[in-house]
Coordinates of C-alpha atoms and ligand atoms in Angstrom, one line a residue:
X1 CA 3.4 -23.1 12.3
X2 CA 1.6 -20.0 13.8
X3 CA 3.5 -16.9 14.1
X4 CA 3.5 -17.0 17.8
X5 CA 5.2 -20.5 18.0
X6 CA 8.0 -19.6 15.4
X7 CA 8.6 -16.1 17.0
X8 CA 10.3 -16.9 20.1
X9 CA 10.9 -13.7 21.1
X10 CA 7.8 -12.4 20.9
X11 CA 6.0 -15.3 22.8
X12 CA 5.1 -13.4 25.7
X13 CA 2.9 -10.7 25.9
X14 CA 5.0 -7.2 26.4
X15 CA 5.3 -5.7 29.6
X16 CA 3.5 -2.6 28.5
X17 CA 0.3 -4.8 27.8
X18 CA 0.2 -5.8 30.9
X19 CA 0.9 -1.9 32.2
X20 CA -2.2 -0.9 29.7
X21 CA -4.6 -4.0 31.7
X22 CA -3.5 -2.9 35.2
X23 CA -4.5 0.4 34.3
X24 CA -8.2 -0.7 33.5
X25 CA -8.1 -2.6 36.8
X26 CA -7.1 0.9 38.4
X27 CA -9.9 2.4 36.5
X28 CA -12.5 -0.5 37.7
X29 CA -11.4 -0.7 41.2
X30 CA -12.5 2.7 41.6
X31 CA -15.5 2.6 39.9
X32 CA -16.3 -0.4 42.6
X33 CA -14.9 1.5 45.4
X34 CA -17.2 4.2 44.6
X35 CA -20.2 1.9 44.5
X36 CA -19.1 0.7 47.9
X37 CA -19.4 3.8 49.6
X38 CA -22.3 4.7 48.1
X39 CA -24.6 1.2 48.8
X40 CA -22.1 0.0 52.2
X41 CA -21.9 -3.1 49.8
X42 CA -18.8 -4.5 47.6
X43 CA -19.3 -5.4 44.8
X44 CA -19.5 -9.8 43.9
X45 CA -18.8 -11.9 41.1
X46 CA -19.9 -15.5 41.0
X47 CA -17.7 -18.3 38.4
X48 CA -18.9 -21.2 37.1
X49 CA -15.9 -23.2 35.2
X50 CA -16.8 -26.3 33.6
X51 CA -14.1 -28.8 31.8
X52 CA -10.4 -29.5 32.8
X53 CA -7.9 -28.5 34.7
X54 CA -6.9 -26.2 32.5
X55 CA -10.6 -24.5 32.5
X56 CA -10.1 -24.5 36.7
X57 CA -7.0 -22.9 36.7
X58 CA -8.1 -20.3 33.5
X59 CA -11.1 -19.5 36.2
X60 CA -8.3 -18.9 39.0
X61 CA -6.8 -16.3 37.0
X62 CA -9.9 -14.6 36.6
X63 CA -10.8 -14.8 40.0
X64 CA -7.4 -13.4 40.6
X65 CA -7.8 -10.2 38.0
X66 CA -11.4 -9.7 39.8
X67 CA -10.1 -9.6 43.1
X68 CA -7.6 -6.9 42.0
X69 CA -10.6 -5.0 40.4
X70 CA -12.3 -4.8 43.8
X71 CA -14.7 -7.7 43.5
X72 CA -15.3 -10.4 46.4
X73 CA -16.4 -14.0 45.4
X74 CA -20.1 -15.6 46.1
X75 CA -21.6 -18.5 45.5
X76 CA -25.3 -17.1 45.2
X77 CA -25.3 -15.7 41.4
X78 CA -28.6 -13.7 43.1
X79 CA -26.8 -11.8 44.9
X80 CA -23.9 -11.1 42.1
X81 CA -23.1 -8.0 40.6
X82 CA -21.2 -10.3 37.8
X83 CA -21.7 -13.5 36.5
X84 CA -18.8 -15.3 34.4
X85 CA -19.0 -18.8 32.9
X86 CA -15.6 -20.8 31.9
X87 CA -16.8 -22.8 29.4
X88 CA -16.1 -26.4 28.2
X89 CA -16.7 -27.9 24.9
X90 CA -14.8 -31.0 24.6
X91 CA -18.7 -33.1 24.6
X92 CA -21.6 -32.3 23.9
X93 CA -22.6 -32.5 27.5
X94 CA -21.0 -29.8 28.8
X95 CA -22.1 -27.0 26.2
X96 CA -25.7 -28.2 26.4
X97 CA -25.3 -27.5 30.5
X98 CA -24.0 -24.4 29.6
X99 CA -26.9 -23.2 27.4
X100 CA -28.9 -24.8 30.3
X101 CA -27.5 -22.3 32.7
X102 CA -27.8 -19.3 30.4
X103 CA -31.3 -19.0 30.1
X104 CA -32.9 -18.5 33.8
X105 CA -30.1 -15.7 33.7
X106 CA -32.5 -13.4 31.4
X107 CA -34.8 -12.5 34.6
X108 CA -32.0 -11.8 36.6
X109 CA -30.9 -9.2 34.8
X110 CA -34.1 -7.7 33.9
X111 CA -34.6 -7.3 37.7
X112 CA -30.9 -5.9 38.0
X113 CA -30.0 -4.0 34.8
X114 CA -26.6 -3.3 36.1
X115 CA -25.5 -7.2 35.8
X116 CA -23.0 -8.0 34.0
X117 CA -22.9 -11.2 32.6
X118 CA -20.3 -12.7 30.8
X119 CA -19.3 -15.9 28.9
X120 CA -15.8 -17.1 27.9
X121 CA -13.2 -20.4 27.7
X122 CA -13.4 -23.0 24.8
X123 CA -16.6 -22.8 23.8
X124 CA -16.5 -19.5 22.6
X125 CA -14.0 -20.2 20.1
X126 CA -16.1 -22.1 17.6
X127 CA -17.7 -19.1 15.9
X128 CA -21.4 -21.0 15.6
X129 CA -21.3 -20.9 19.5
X130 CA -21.0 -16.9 19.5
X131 CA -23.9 -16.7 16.9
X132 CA -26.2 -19.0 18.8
X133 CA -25.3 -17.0 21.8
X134 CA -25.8 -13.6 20.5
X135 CA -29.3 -14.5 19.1
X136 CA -30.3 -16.5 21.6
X137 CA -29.4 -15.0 24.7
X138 CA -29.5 -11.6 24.3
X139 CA -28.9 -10.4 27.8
X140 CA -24.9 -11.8 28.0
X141 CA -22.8 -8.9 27.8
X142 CA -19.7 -9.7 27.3
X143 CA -18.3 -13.1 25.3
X144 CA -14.5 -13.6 25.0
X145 CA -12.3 -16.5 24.4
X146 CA -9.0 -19.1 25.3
X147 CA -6.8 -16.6 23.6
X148 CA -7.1 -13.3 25.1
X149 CA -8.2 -13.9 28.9
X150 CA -5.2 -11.2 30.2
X151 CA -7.5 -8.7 28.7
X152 CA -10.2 -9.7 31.2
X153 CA -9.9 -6.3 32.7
X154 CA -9.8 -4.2 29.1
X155 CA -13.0 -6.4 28.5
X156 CA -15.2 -5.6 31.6
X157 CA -14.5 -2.1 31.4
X158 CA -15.8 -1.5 28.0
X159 CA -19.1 -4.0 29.1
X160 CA -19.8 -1.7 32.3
X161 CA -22.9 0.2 30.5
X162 CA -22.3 -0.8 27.3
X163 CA -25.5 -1.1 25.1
X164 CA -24.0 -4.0 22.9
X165 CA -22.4 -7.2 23.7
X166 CA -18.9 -7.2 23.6
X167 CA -17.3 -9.7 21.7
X168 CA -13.8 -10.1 21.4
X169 CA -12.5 -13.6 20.0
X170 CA -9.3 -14.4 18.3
X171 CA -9.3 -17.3 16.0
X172 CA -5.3 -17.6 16.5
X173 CA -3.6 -18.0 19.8
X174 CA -1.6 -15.2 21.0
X175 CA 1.1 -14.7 23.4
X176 CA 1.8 -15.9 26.3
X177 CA 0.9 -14.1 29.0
X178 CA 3.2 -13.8 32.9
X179 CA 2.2 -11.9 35.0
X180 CA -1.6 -12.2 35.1
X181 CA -3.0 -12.5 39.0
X182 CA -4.0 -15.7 40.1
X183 CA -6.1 -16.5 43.4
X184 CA -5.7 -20.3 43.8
X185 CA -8.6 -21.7 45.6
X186 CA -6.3 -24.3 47.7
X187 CA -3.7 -23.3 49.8
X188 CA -1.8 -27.0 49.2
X189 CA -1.6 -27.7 46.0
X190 CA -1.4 -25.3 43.3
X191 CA -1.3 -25.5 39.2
X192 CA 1.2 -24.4 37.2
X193 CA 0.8 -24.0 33.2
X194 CA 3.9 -25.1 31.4
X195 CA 2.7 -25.3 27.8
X196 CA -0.8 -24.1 26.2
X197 CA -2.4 -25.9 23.1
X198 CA -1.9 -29.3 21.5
X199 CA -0.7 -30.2 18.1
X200 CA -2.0 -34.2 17.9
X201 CA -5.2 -33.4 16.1
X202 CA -6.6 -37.1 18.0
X203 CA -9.8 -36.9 15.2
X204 CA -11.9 -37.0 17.7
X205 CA -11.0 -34.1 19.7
X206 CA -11.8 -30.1 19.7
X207 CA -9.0 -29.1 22.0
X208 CA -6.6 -28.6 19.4
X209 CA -9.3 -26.3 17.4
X210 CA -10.2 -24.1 20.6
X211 CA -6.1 -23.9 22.5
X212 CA -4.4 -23.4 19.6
X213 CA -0.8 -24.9 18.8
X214 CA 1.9 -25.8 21.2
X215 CA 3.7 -22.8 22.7
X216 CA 5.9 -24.0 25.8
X217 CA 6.3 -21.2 29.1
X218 CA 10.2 -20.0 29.6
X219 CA 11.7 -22.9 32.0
X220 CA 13.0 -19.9 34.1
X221 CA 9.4 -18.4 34.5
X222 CA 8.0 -21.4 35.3
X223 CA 10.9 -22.3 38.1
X224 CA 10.2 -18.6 39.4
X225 CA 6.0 -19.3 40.2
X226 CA 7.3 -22.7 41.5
X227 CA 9.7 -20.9 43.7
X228 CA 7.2 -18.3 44.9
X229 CA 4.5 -21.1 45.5
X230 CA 7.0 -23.2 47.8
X231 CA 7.8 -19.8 49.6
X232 CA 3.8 -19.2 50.1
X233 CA 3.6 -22.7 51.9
X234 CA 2.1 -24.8 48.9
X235 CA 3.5 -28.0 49.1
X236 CA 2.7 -29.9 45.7
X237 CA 2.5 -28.6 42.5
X238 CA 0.7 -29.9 39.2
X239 CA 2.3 -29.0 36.1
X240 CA 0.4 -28.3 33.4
X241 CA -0.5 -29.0 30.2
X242 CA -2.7 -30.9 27.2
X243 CA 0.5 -32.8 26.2
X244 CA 3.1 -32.1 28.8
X245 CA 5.4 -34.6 26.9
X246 CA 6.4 -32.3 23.9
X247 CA 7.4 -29.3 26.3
X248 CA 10.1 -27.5 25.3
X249 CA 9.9 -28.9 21.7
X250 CA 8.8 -25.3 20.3
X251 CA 11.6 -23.4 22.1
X252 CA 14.1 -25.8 20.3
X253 CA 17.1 -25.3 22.4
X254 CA 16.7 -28.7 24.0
X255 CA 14.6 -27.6 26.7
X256 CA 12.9 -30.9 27.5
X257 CA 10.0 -31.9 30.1
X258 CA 12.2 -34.4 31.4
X259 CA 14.7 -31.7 32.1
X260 CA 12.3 -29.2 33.4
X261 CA 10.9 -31.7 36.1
X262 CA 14.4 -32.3 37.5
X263 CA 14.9 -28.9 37.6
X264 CA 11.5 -28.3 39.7
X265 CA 12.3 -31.2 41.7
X266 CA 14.9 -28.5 43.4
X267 CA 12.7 -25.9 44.7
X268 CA 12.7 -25.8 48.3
X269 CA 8.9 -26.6 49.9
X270 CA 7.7 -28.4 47.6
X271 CA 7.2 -31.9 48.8
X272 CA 5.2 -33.5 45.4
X273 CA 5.2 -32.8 41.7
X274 CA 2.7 -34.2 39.8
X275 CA 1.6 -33.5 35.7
X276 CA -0.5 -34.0 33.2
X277 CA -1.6 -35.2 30.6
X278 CA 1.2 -37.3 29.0
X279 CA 0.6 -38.3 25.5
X280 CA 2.0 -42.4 25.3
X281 CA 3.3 -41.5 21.6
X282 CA 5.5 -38.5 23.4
X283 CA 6.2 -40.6 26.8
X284 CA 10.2 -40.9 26.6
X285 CA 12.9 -43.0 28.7
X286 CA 14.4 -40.1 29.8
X287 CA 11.3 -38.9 31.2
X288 CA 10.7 -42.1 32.6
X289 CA 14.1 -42.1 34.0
X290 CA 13.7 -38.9 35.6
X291 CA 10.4 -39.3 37.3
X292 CA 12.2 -42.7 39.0
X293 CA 15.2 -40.5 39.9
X294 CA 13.5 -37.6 41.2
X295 CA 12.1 -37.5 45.0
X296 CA 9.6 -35.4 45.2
X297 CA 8.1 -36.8 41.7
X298 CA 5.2 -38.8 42.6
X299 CA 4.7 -42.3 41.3
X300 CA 1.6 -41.8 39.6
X301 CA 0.8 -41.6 35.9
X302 CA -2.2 -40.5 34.2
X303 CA -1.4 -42.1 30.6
X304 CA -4.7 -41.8 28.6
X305 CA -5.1 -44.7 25.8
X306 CA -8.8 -43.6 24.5
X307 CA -8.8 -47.1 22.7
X308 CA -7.5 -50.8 22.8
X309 CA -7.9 -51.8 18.9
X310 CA -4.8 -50.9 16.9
X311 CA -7.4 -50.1 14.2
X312 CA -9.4 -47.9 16.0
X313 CA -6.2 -46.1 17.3
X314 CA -4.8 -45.5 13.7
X315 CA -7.9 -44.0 13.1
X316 CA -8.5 -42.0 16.1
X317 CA -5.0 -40.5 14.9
X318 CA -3.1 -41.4 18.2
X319 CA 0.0 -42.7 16.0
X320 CA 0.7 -45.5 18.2
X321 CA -0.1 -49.2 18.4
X322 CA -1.8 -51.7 21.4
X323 CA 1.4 -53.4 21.8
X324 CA 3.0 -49.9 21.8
X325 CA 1.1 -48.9 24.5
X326 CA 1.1 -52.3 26.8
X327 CA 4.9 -51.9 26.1
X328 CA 5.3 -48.6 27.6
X329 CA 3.3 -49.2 30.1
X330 CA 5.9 -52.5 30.9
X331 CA 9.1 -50.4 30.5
X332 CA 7.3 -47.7 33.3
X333 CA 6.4 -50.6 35.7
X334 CA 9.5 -51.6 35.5
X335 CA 11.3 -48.9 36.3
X336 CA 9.0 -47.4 39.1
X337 CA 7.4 -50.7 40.5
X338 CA 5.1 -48.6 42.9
X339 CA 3.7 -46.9 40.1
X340 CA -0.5 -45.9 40.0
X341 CA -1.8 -45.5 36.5
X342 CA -4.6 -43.5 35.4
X343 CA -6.4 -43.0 32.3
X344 CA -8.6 -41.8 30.0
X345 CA -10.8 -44.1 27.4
X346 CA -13.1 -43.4 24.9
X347 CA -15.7 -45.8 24.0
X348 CA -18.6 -46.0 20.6
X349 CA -15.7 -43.6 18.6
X350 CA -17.3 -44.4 14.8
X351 CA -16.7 -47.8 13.5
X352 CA -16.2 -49.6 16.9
X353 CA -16.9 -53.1 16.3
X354 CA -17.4 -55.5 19.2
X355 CA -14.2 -56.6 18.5
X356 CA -12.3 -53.6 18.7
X357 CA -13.9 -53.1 22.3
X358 CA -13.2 -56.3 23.4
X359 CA -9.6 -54.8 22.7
X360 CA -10.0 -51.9 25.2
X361 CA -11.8 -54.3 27.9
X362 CA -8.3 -56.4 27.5
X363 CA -6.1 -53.2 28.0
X364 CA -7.6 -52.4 31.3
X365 CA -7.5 -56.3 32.0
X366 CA -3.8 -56.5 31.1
X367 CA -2.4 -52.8 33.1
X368 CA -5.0 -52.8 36.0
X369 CA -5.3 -48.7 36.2
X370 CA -6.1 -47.3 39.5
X371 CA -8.8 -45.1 38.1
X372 CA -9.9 -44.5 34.7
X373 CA -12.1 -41.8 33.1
X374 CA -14.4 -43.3 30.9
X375 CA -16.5 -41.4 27.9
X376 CA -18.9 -42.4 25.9
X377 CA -17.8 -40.8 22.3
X378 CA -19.5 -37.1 21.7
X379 CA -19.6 -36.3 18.1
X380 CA -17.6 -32.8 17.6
X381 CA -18.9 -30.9 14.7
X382 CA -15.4 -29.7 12.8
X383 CA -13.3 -32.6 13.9
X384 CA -12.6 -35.3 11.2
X385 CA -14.5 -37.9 13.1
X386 CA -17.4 -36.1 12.9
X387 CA -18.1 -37.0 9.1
X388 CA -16.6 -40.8 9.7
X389 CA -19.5 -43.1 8.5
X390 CA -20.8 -45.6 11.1
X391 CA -21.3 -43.6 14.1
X392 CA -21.8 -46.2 16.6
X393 CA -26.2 -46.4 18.3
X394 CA -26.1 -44.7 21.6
X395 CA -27.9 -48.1 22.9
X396 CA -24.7 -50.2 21.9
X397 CA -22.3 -47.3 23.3
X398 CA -24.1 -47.3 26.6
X399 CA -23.8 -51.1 27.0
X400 CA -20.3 -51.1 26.5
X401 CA -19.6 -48.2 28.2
X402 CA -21.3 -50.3 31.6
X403 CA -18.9 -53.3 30.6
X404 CA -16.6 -51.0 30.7
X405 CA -17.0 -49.3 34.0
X406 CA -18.1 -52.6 36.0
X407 CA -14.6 -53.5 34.8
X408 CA -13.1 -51.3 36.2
X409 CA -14.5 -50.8 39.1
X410 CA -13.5 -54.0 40.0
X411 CA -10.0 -53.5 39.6
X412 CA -10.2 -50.5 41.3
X413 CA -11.6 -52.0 44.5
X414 CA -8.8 -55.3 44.4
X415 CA -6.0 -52.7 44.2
X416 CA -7.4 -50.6 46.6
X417 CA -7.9 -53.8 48.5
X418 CA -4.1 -54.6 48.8
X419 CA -4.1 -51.5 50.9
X420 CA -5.7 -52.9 53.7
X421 CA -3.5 -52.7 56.9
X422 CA -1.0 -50.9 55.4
X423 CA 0.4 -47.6 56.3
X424 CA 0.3 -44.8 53.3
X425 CA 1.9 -41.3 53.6
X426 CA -0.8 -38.4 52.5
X427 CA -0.3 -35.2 52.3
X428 CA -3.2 -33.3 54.0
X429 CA -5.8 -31.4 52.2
X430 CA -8.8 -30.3 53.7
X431 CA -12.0 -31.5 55.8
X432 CA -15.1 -33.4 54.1
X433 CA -17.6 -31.6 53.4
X434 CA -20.1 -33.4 55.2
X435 CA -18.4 -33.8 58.6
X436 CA -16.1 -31.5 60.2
X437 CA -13.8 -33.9 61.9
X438 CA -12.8 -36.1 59.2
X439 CA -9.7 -34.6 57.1
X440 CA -9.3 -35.8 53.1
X441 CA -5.9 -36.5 51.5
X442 CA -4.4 -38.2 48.6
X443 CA -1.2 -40.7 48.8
X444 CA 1.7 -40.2 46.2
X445 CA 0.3 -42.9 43.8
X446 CA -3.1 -40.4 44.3
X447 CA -4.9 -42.5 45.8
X448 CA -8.0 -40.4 48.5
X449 CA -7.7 -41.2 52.2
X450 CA -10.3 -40.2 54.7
X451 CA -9.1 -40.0 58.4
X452 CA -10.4 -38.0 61.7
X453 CA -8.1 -35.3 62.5
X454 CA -7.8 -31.6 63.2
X455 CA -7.6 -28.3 61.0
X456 CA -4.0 -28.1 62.2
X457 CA -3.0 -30.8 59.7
X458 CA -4.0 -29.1 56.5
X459 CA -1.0 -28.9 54.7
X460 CA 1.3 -31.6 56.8
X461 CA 2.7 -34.9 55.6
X462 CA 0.7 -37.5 57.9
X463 CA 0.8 -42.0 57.9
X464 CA -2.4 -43.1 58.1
X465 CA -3.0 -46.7 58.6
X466 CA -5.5 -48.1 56.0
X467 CA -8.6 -49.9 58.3
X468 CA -11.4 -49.8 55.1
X469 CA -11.3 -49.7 51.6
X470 CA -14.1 -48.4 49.3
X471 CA -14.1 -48.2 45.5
X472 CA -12.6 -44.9 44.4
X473 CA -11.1 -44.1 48.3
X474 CA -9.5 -45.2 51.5
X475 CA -10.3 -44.9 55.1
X476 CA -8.2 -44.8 57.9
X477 CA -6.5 -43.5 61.5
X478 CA -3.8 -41.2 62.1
X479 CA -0.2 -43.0 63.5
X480 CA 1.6 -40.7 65.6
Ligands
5AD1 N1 -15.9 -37.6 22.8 C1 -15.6 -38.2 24.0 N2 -14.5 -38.0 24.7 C2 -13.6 -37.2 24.3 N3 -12.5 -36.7 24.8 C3 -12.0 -35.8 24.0 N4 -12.8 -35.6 22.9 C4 -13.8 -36.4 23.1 C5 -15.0 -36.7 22.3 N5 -15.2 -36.1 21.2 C6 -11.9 -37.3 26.0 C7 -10.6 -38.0 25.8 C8 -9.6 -37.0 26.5 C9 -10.5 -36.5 27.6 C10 -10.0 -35.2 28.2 O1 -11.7 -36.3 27.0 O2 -10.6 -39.2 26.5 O3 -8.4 -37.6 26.9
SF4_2 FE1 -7.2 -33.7 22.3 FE2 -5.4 -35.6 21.4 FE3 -4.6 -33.1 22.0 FE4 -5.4 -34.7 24.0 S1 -3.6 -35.0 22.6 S2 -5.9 -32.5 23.7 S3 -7.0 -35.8 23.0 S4 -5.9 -33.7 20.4

């Protein structure tokens, strides 16, 4: 166990560290202020994040540290004075679209010397990624990892004119850190981090390589930013985490998830609590007991399985079985019939026969999800499955992965079927982005409704009445 996750009492970062990092956003904020009189002109930052959740709400503390350091948001990286990418490395995919983005960046700042241009998140904590980076793209200034992000403002301010790259990296987690600025992007629904890192070492998977080990927030500082959010007017909270299940397992004074949701289920304003991600091995009665006692809990579940052969799950290192699974997932229908599941499958992992994915085609037969996130398997270089003999031809992989999805498209568009006619409470989020008069929500069981409406709704509980259904969303009117 790291010394972070045995050391309870010094899990957080101290308050004088934070002190030393508002100081550098002082020092910064001047610095920009300056540049503002001088050019009429404040300065901008532009963010890319790519990946999770986790990744988006990493990006909305950095957004909120920058806007304390006197820099206003764009979306035209031409125009920027900084550009910061939140990197993702969990497939292949996303680093090579990071590399991707990281080249054309070179004439940018040979036109504007003063860019700075920075790269940090998950991908920067595999040490051949901050080689490749330093050789290859010589013009980042500034590369920093999952660890460390409260020193955003320490960072910047020794990049500002710096010569060098900065490169600041730590191979083991650290504290945890309050009291770090956030600017959430929605005014709804917010995130809220209860625990960083995972501790399942799934062989397949990077996360645990790149977030470190478990380490679970103080139930009383999470209650406090719940509190604060339902003050400001949000009105559903996410709760955090790679494996929300084993919360409160490294504090060891029987904090438990299940105990920390019926304790957010009391803060005023809030109207829906939602979480994720729940690992099945971890998922216990009391939490499903809990989410069936708790109103404002919402009756969706996103429950990954990643595979459907018992074989393939022993070797994925997911320590449980199919029937394990199918079980739970009985034991949760039963005790919150309106349920919506959600999930997360993995298909071509290294020794898949056709068998085994016949397996996975039966688990999505036998639970009908609502939605499911499907992925074809990315080899991880450092992760155990990585070296497993029999990696699967992407040909065969990209046929099954297209079984897969017409699969579940299907049962996606029959349950969203059994909507039709039917009235759904949604909580209101925003307007489409391709028409001004038609308003987006999502249901309890998650489910996206598209209605016409007025800006005056954002925020508001609304019942729509379902007239069309689609594949992945719902269409409907207002009912006063
Ligand atoms: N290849 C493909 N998918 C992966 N995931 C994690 N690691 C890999 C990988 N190496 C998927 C899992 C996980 C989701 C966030 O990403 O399904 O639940
Ligand atoms: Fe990765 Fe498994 Fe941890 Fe999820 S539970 S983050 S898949 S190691």
């Amino acid at each position: 166990m790291s010394k972070s996750t045995k050391d309870r009492k010094n899990i957080c970062v101290s308050s004088e560290e934070i002190t030393r990092q508002q100081q550098f956003i002082e020092e910064i904020k001047e610095i920009n202020y300056q540049r503002e009189v001088q050019t009429g002109k404040k300065k901008l930052y532009y963010l890319a994040t790519f990946g999770c959740q986790m990744n988006e709400h990493d990006s909305e503390k950095l957004a909120g540290m920058l806007s304390e350091m006197g820099y206003a948001e764009t979306d035209n990286m031409n125009d920027s004075d900084l550009i910061i990418y939140n990197t993702c490395c969990v497939r292949e995919n996303a680093e090579l679209k990071v590399y991707g983005h990281l080249g054309p960046l070179k004439h940018l700042k040979k036109e504007n010397p003063d860019l700075l241009i920075a790269v940090c998140g998950c991908m920067m904590q595999q040490p051949e990624v901050v080689e490749h980076i330093k050789k290859t793209y010589r013009h980042v200034d500034l590369i920093f990892g999952t660890h460390n992000l409260y020193k955003f403002p320490e960072l910047v301010y020794s990049a500002i004119g710096s010569p060098t790259t900065i490169i600041d990296v730590w191979d083991c987690e650290g504290q945890i850190a309050e009291d770090v600025a956030i600017e959430r992007k929605d005014g709804v629904k917010a995130w809220v981090t209860v625990m960083y890192g995972c501790n399942n070492f799934c062989s397949y998977c990077i996360v645990p390589y790149v977030r470190g080990r478990e380490r679970s927030r103080k139930m009383d500082n999470i209650i406090e930013e719940i509190k604060t959010l339902g003050q400001q007017g949000f009105k559903e909270i996410t709760l955090l985490g790679q494996n929300v299940n084993s919360y409160g397992k490294d504090i060891g004074d029987g904090t438990s998830f299940a105990g920390l949701i019926r304790e957010v289920d009391k803060v005023p304003g809030i109207e829906r609590i939602r979480f994720m991600t729940s690992h099945p091995k971890d998922l216990s009665d009391e939490l499903i007991h809990a989410m069936r006692d708790c109103q404002k809990v919402c009756e969706h579940l996103h429950l990954p399985f990643q595979a459907g052969s018992t074989r393939i799950l022993r070797e994925m290192n997911r320590k449980y079985t199919k029937e394990d699974y199918l079980g739970l997932v009985s034991r949760i229908k039963e005790n919150i019939p309106d349920i919506t599941l959600s999930t997360d499958i993995i298909v071509g992992f290294p020794g898949e026969t056709e068998e085994d994915f016949l397996e996975t085609l039966d688990i999505v037969e036998k639970v009908r999800f609502d939605n499911a996130y499907t992925f074809l398997y990315s080899k991880r270089t450092g992760t155990p499955a990585a070296k497993m003999e029999e990696q699967i031809p992407d040909e065969v992989k990209k046929d099954r992965f297209q079984r897969l999805l017409a699969t579940q498209n299907r049962i996606s568009k029959e349950l969203n079927d059994t909507f039709l006619g039917k009235v759904v409470e949604v909580l209101v989020e925003g307007v489409s982005k391709t028409n001004d008069k038609v308003f987006t929500g999502r249901t309890r069981g998650n489910k996206i409704v598209n209605f016409e409406g007025d800006g005056s709704l954002i925020g508001q509980l609304v019942n729509v009445r379902i007239d069309n259904v689609k594949t992945w969303s719902l269409e409907g009117s207002i009912i006063k």
